[in-house]
Short mmCIF file of C-alpha atoms and ligand atoms in Angstrom, two decimals:
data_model
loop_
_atom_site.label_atom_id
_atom_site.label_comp_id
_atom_site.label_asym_id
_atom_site.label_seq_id
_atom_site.Cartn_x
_atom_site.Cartn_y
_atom_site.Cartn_z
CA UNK A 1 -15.96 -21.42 -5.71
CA UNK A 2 -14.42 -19.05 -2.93
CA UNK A 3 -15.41 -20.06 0.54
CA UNK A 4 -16.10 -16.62 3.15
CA UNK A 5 -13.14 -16.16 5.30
CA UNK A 6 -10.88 -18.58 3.45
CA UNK A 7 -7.35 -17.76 2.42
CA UNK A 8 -4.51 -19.18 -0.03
CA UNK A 9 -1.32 -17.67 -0.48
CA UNK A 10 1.33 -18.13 -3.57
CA UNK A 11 4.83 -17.73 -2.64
CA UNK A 12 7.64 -16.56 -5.43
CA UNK A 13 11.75 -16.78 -4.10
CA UNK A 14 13.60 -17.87 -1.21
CA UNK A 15 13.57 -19.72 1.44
CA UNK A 16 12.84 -16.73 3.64
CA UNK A 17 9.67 -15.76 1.77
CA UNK A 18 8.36 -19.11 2.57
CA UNK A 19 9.04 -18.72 6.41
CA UNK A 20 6.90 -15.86 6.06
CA UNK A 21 3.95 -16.78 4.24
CA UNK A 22 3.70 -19.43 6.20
CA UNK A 23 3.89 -17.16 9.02
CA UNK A 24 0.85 -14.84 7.48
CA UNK A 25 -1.43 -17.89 6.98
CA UNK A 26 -1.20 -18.43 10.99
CA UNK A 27 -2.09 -14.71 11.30
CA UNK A 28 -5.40 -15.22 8.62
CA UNK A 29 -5.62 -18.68 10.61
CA UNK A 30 -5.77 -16.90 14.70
CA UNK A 31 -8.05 -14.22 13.19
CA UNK A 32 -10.49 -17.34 12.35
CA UNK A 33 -9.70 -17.85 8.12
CA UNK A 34 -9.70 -20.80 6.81
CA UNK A 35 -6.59 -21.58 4.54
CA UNK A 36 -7.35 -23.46 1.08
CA UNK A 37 -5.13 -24.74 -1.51
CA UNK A 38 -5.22 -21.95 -4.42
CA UNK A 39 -6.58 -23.99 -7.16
CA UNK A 40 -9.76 -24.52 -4.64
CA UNK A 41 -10.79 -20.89 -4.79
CA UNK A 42 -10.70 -18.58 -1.62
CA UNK A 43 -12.08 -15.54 -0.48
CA UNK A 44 -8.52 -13.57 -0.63
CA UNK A 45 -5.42 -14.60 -1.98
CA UNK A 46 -1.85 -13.71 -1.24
CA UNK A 47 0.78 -13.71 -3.63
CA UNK A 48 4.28 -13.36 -1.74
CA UNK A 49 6.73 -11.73 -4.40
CA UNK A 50 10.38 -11.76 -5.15
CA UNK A 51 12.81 -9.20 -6.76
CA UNK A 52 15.95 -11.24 -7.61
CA UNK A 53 13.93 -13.60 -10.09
CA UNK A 54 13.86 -12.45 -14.01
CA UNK A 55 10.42 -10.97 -15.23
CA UNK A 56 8.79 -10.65 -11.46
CA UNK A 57 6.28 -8.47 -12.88
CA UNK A 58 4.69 -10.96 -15.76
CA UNK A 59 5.32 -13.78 -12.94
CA UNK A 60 3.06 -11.55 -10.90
CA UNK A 61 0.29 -11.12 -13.21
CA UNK A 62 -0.21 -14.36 -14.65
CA UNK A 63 -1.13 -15.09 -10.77
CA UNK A 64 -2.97 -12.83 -10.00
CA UNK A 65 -4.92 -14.00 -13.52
CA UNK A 66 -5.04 -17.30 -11.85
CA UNK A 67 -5.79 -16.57 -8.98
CA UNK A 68 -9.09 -14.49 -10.54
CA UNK A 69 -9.53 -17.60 -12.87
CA UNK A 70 -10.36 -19.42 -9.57
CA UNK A 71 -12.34 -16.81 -7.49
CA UNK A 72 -13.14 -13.93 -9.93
CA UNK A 73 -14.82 -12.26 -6.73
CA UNK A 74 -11.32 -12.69 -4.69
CA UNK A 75 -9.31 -9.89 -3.38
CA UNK A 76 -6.11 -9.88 -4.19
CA UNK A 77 -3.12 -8.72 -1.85
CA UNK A 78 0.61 -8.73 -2.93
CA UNK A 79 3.34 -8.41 -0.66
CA UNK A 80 6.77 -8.97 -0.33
CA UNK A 81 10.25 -7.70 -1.90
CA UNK A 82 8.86 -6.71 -5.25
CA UNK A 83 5.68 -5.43 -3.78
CA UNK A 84 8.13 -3.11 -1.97
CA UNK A 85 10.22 -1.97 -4.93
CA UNK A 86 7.52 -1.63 -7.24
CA UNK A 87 4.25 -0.51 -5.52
CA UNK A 88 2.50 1.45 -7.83
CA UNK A 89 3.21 -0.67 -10.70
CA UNK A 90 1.56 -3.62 -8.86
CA UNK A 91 -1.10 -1.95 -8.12
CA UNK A 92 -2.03 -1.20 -11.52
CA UNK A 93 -2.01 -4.74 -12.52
CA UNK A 94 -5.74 -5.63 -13.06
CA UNK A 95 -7.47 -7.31 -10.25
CA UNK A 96 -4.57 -6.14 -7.61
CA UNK A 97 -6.74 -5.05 -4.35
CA UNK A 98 -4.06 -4.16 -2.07
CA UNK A 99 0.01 -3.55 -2.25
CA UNK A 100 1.63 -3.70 1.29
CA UNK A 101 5.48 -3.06 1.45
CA UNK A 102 7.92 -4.41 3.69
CA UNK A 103 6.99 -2.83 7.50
CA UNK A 104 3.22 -3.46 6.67
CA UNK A 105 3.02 -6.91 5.31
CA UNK A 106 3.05 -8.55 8.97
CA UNK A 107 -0.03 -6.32 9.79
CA UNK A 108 -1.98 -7.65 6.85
CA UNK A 109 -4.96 -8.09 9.01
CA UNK A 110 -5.64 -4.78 9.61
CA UNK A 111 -5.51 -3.96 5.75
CA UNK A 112 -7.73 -6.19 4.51
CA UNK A 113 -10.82 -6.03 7.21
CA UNK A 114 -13.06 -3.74 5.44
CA UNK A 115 -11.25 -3.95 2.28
CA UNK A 116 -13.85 -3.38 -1.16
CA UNK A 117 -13.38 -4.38 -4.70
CA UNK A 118 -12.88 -0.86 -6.22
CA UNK A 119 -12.56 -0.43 -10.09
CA UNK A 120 -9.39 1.52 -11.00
CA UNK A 121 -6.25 0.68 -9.34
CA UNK A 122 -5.46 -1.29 -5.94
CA UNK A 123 -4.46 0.31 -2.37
CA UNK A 124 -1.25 0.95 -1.88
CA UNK A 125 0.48 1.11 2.01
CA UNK A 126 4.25 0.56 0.96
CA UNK A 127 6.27 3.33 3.07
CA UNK A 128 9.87 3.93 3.00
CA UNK A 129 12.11 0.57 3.17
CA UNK A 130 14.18 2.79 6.14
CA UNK A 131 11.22 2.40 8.28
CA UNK A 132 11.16 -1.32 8.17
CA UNK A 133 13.16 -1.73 11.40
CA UNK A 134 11.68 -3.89 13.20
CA UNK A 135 12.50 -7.68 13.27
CA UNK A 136 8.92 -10.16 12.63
CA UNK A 137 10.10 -13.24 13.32
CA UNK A 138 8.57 -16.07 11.06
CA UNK A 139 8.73 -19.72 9.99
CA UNK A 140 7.64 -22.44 8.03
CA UNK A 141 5.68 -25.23 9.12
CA UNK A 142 3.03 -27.42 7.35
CA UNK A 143 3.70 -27.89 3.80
CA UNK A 144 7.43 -29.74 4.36
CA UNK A 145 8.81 -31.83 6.63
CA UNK A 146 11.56 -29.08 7.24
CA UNK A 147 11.07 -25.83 8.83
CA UNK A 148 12.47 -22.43 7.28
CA UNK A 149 13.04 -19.97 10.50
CA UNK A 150 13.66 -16.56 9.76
CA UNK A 151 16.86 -15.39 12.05
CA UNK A 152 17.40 -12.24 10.55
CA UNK A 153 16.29 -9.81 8.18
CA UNK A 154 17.90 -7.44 5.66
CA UNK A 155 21.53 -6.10 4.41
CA UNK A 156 23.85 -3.03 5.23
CA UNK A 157 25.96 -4.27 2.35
CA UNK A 158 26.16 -2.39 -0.80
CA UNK A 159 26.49 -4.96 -3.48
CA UNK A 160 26.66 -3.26 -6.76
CA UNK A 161 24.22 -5.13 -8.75
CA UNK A 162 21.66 -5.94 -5.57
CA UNK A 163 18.16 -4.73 -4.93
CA UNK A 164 17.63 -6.72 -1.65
CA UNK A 165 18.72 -3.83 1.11
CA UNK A 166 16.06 -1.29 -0.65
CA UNK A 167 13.25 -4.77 -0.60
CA UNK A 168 14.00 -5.39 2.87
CA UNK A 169 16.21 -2.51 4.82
CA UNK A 170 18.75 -2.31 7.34
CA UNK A 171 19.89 -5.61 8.67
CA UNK A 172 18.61 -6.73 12.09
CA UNK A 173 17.99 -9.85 13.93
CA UNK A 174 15.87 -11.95 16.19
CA UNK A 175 17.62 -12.21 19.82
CA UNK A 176 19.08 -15.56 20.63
CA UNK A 177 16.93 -16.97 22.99
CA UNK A 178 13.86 -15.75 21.35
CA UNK A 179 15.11 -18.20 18.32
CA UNK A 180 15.50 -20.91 20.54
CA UNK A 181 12.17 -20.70 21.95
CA UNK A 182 11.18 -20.64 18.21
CA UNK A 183 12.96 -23.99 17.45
CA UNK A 184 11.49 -25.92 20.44
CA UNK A 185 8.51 -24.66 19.18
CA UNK A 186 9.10 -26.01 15.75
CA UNK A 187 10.26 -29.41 17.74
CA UNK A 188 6.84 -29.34 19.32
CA UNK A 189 5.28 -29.72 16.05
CA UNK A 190 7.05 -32.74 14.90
CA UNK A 191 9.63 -31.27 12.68
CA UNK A 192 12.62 -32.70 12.76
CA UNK A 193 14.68 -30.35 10.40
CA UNK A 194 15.35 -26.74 10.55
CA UNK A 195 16.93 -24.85 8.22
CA UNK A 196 18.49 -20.96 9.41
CA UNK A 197 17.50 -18.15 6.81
CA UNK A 198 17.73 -14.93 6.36
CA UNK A 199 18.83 -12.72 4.17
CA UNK A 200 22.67 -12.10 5.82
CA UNK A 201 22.76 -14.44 8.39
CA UNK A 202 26.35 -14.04 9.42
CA UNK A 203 25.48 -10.58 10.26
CA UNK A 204 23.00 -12.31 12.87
CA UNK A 205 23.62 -9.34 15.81
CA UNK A 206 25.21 -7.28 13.00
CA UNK A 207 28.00 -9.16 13.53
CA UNK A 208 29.84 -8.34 10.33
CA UNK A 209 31.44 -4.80 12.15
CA UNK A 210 32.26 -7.22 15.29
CA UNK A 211 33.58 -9.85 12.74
CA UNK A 212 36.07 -6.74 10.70
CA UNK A 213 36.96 -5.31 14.04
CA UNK A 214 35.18 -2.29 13.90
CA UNK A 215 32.94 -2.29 16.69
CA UNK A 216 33.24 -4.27 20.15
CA UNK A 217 30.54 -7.07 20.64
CA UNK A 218 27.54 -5.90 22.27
CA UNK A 219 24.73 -8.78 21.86
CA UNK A 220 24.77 -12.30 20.49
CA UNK A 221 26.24 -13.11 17.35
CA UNK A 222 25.95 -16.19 14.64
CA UNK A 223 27.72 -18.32 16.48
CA UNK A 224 26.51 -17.74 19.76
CA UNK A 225 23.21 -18.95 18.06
CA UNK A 226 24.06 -21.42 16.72
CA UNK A 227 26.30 -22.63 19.87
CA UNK A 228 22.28 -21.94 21.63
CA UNK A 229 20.69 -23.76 18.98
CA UNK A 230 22.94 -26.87 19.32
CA UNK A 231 21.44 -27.55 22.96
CA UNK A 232 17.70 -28.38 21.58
CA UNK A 233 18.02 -31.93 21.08
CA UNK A 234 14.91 -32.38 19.84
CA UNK A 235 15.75 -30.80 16.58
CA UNK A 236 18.04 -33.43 15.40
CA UNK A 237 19.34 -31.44 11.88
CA UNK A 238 20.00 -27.68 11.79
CA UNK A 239 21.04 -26.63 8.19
CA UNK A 240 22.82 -23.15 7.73
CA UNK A 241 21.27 -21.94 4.55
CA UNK A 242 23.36 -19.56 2.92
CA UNK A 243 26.24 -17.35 4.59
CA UNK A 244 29.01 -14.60 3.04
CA UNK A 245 32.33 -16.21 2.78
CA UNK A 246 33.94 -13.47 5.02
CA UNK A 247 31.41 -14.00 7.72
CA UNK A 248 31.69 -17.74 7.97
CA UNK A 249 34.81 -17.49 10.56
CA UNK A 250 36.86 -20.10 11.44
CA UNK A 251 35.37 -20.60 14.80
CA UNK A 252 31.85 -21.26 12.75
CA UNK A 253 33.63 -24.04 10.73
CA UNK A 254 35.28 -25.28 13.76
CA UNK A 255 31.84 -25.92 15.23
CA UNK A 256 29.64 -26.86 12.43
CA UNK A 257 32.80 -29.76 12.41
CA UNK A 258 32.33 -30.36 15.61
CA UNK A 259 28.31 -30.59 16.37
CA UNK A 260 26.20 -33.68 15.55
CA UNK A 261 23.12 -31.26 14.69
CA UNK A 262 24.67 -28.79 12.43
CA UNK A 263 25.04 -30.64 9.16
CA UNK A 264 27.91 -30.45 7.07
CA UNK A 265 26.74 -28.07 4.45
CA UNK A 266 27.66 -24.62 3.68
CA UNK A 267 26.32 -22.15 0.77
CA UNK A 268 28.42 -19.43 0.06
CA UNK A 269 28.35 -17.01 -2.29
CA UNK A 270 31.26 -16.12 -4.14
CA UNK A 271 30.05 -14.37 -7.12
CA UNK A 272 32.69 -14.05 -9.37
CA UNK A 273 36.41 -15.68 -8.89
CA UNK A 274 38.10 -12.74 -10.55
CA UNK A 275 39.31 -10.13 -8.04
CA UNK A 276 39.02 -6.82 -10.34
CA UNK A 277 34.87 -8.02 -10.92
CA UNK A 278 34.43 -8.77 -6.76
CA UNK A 279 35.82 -5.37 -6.58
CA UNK A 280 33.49 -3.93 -9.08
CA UNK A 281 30.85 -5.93 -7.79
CA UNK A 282 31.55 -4.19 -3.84
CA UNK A 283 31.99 -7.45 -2.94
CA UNK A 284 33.53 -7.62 1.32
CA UNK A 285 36.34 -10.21 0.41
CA UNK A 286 38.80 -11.49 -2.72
CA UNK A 287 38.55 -15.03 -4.00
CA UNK A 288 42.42 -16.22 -1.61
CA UNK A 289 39.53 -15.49 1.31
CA UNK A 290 37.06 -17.87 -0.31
CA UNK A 291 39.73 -20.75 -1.10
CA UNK A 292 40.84 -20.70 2.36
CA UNK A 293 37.27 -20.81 3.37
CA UNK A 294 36.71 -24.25 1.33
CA UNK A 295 39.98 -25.43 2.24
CA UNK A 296 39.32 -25.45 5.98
CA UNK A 297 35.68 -26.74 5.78
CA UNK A 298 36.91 -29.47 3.50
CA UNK A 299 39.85 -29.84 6.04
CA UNK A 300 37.86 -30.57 8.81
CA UNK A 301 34.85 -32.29 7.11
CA UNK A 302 36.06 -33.94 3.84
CA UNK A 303 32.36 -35.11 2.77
CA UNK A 304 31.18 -31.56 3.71
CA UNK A 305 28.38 -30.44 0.68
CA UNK A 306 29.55 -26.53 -0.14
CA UNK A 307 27.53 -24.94 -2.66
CA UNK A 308 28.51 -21.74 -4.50
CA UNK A 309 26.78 -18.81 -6.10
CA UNK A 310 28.03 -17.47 -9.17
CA UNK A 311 27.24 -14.57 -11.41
CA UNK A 312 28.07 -14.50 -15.03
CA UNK A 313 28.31 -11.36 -17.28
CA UNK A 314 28.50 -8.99 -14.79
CA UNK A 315 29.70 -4.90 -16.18
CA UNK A 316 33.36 -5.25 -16.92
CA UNK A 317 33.92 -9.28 -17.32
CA UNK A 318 35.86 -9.62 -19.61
CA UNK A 319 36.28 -13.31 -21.70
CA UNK A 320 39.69 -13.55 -19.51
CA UNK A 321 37.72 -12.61 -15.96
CA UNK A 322 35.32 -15.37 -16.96
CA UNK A 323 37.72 -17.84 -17.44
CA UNK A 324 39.08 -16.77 -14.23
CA UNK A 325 36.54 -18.06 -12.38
CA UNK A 326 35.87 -20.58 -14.79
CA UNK A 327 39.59 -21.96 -13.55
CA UNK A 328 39.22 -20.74 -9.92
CA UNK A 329 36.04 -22.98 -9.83
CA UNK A 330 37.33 -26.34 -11.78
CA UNK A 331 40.37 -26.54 -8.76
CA UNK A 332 38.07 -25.49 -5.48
CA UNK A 333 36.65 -28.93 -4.01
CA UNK A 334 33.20 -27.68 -3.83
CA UNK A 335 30.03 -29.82 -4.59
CA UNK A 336 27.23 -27.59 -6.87
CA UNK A 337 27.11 -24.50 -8.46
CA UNK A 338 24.22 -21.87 -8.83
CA UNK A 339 24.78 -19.63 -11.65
CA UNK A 340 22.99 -16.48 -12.38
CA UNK A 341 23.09 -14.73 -15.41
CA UNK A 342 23.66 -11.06 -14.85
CA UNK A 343 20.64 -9.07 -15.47
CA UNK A 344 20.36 -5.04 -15.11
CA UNK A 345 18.92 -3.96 -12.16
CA UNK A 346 16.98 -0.83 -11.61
CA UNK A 347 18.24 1.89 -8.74
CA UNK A 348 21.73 0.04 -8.58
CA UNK A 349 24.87 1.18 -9.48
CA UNK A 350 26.15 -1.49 -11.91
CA UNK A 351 23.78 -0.95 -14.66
CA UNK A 352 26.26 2.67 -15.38
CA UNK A 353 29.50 0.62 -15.59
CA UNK A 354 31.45 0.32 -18.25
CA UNK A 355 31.43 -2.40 -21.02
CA UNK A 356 28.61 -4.25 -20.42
CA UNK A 357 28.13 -8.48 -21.60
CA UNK A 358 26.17 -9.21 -24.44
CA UNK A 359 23.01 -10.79 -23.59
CA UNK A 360 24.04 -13.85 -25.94
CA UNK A 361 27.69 -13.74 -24.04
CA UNK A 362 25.94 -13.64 -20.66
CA UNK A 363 24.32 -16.87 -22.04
CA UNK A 364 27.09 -19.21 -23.33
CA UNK A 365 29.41 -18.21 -19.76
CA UNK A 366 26.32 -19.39 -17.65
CA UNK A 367 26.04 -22.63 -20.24
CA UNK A 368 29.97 -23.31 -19.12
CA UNK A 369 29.52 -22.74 -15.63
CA UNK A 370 25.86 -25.02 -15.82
CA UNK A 371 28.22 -28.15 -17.36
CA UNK A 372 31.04 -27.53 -14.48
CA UNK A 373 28.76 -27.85 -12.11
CA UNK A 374 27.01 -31.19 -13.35
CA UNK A 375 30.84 -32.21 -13.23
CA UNK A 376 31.09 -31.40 -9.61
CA UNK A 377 28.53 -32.94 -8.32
CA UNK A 378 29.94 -36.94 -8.61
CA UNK A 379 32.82 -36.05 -6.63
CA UNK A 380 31.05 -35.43 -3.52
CA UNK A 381 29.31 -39.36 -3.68
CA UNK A 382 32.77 -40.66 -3.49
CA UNK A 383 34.11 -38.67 -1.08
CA UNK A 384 31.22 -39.59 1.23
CA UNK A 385 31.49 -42.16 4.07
CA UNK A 386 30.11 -45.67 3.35
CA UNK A 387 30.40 -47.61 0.60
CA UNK A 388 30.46 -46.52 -2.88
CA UNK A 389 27.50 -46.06 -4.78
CA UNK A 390 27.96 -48.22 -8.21
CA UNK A 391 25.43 -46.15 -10.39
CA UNK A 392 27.29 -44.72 -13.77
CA UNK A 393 29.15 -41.22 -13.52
CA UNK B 1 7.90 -36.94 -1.11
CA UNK B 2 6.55 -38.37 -4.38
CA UNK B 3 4.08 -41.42 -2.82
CA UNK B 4 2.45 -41.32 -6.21
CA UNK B 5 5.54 -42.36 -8.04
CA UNK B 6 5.93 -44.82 -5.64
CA UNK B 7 8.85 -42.94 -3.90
CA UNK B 8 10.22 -41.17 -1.44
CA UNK B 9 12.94 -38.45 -1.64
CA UNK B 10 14.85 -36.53 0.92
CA UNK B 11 18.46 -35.42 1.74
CA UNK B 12 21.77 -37.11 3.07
CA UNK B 13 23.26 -34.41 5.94
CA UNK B 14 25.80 -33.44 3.21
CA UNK B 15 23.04 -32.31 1.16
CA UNK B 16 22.90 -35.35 -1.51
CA UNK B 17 19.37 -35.63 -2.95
CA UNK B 18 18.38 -39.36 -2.50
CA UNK B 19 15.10 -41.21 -3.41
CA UNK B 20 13.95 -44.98 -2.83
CA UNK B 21 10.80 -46.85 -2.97
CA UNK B 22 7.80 -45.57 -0.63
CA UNK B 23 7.80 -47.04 2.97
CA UNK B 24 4.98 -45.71 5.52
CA UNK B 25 7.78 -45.44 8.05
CA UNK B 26 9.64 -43.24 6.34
CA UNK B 27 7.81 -40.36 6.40
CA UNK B 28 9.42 -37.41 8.73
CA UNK B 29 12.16 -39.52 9.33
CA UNK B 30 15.57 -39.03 10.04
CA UNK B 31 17.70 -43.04 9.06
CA UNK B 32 20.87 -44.02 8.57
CA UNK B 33 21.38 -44.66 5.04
CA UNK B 34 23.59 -46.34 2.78
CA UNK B 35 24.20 -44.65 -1.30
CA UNK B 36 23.95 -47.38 -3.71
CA UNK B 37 23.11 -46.32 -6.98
CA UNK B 38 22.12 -43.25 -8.84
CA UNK B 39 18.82 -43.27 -10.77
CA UNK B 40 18.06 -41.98 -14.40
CA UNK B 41 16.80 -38.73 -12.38
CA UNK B 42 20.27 -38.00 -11.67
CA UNK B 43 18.99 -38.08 -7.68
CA UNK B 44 20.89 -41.27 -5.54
CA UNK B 45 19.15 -44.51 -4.60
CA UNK B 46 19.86 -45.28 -1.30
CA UNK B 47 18.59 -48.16 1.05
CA UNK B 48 17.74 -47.18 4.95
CA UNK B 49 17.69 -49.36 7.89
CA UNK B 50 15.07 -48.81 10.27
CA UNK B 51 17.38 -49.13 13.57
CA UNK B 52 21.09 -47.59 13.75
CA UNK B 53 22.28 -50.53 16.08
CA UNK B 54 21.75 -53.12 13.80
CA UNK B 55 23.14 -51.01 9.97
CA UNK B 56 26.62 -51.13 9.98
CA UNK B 57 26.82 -48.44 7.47
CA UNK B 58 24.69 -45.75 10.06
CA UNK B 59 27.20 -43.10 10.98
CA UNK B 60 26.35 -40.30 8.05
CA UNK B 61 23.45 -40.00 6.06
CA UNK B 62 19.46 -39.64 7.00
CA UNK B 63 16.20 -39.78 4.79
CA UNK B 64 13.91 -37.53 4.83
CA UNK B 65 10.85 -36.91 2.72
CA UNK B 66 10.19 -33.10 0.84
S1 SF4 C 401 25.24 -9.31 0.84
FE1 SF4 C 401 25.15 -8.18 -1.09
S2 SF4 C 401 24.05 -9.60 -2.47
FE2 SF4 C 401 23.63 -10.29 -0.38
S3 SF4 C 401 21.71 -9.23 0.20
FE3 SF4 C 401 23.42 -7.97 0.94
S4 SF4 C 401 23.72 -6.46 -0.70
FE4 SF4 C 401 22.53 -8.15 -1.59
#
């Protein structure tokens, strides 16, 4: 049974979309809601959505349908990168109350005083992407013993196959020292691991036009931050989550070498390790830039942890671009793999390209690239300091 | 964390997913740690000393619950 004023939230995707649902539950919490786990039943529930997963939209509905299961007289409010892509569609979805895109989700509070349950379809405030511009800062805290903070926020990339830039909009940042103050908070709470996300964090101060030479440095960049970052020494582990391969400069792999916070771990995407598919694909680099990338983190920090993004079946991949990568991979000394399987995106450009990969095709290269990286993974427990572990390979 | 398995799981700084049997003290923490097995779950068994000074194997690797 739903409690007045009580509140649970249901987060789908990444490690940002945590950071920020946790960040809405302290906004419910200051405006005097009480937060409940969702099977307990609560007055409102918020379902925090994703774009890049397969089937968002049947993920969606079967919870809202539990969420209703719990509270039938809930409202229900979805936000988040699908929520922004698809408004009216979620809207329709039985039981949906209220859509809010991507500039209104952090003023949730003002939607849903004096919201009614309405037959017919839910509310929808979901304006254009181009007017998120401002940065909301957010993190996690509570329901892990590591903290997600939220750095920066959306992409002036044009990947050919991505939907995150029209979810989330232009790229911006926090400002340095306002992150700092955010980690000591976060230290002030206990936690003792924090983890950087966003969704291009090497463009931290749009750094990517600084990083290619195009523009002159105005404000603080990645590695200023992290440089800042490295000084609160009650945060004993920083973790970079994910950065591009051509934004992770020497000078950041110098550091990350040389800190005792920053942890040796890097994710990078690479995407595909055939040039002629990174090309299709719009990607900023070629795969010589990503080796050299590995080679000097691995130079520096032998038992450094680098984990890789991969797409398989992409427009255009031919059997002999797989097995490009499929080679490029097998000789890079990296330590897991995350493979996606290619799937058609709507409002992007790659869905038009030529020669598309059979479904079944798109299956059996992700299969390969699955087993390579269950291979990969040993090597990193021997290259590690200390003494061997003697479980079986 | 998994207390009701009896374990506790975390991550070495180089990102290796390790477990070991549930201690009160480890909760939150960050302790050196030495690998020495892998379990059937495919995640590393590792055992932790409470104070760096006295592990000789404490230069890399911490434990923390998820
Ligand atoms: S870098 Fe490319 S894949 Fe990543 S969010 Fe930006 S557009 Fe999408």
């Amino acid at each position: 049974m739903s409690t007045p004023r009580s509140v649970a939230f249901y987060t789908l995707g990444c490690k940002l979309n945590y950071s920020e649902t946790s960040s809405i539950s302290r906004l419910f919490e200051q405006a005097g809601y009480r937060e409940v786990p969702f099977e307990e039943g609560a007055g409102i529930y918020v379902i925090n959505t994703c774009s890049v997963t397969d089937f968002a939209d049947r993920k969606c509905r079967k919870i809202v349908r539990q969420a209703l299961r719990q509270s039938p007289e809930a409202f229900v409010v979805v936000v988040g990168c699908y929520a922004q892509l698809k408004p009216e569609e979620i809207a329709h979805i039985p039981g949906v109350d209220l859509v809010l895109g991507a500039a209104e989700k952090f003023r949730i509070l003002d939607y849903v005083d004096g919201l009614s349950k309405a037959p017919g379809k839910g509310l929808v405030f979901a304006g254009e992407v181009k007017e998120a511009k401002t940065f909301s800062d957010a993190f996690s805290f509570g329901d892990r013993t590591r903290s997600f903070l939220k750095v920066q926020d959306g992409c002036d990339y044009k990947c050919s196959f991505c939907t995150i830039p029209q979810a989330r909009g232009e790229s911006r940042s926090d400002s340095v020292e306002h992150v700092v103050a955010n980690a000591q908070k976060i230290a002030d709470l206990g936690i003792k691991e924090i983890v950087l996300t966003g969704v291009n964090i090497g463009d931290f101060g749009n750094g990517s036009e600084v990083i290619e030479g195009t523009r002159k440095k105005k404000e603080g960049l990645f590695l200023d931050l992290i440089r800042e970052l490295d000084r609160v020494s009650e945060i004993p582990r920083f973790r970079i989550s994910s950065i591009e391969p051509n934004l992770c400069t020497d000078e950041i792999i110098d550091f990350v070498a040389s800190s005792t916070r920053f942890v040796p771990h890097f994710h990078m995407p690479l995407q595909s390790g055939s040039n002629k598919i990174l090309k299709l694909m719009r990607r900023r680099y070629f795969r010589e830039l990503y080796a050299d990338r590995v080679a000097r983190i691995k130079a520096q920090m032998p038992h450094a942890c680098i984990g890789v993004d991969v797409i398989v079946g992409f427009p255009g991949e031919t059997e002999a671009d797989f097995l490009d990568t499929y080679h490029f991979l097998t000789d890079l000394d990296v330590s897991y793999l995350h493979v996606f399987t290619y799937s058609e995106r709507a409002n992007t450009p790659a869905p038009e390209f030529d020669d598309p990969v059979p479904v079944e095709e798109r299956r059996r290269r992700n299969e390969m690239l699955s087993i390579l990286s269950e291979k990969k993974a040993p090597v990193l427990l021997r290259t590690t300091p200390g003494p061997n572990p003697a479980g079986p390979f | 964390m998994h207390k009701e398995k009896g374990l506790v799981s975390g991550f070495t700084d180089n990102y290796i997913k390790i477990e070991m049997p549930f201690q009160e003290g480890l909760i939150n923490a960050i302790l050196p740690a030495a690998l020495t097995g892998i379990r059937r779950t495919g995640n590393v068994e590792v055992s932790v000393a409470f104070s760096a000074s006295s592990n000789p194997l404490a230069n890399f690797s911490g434990i923390q619950t998820c």
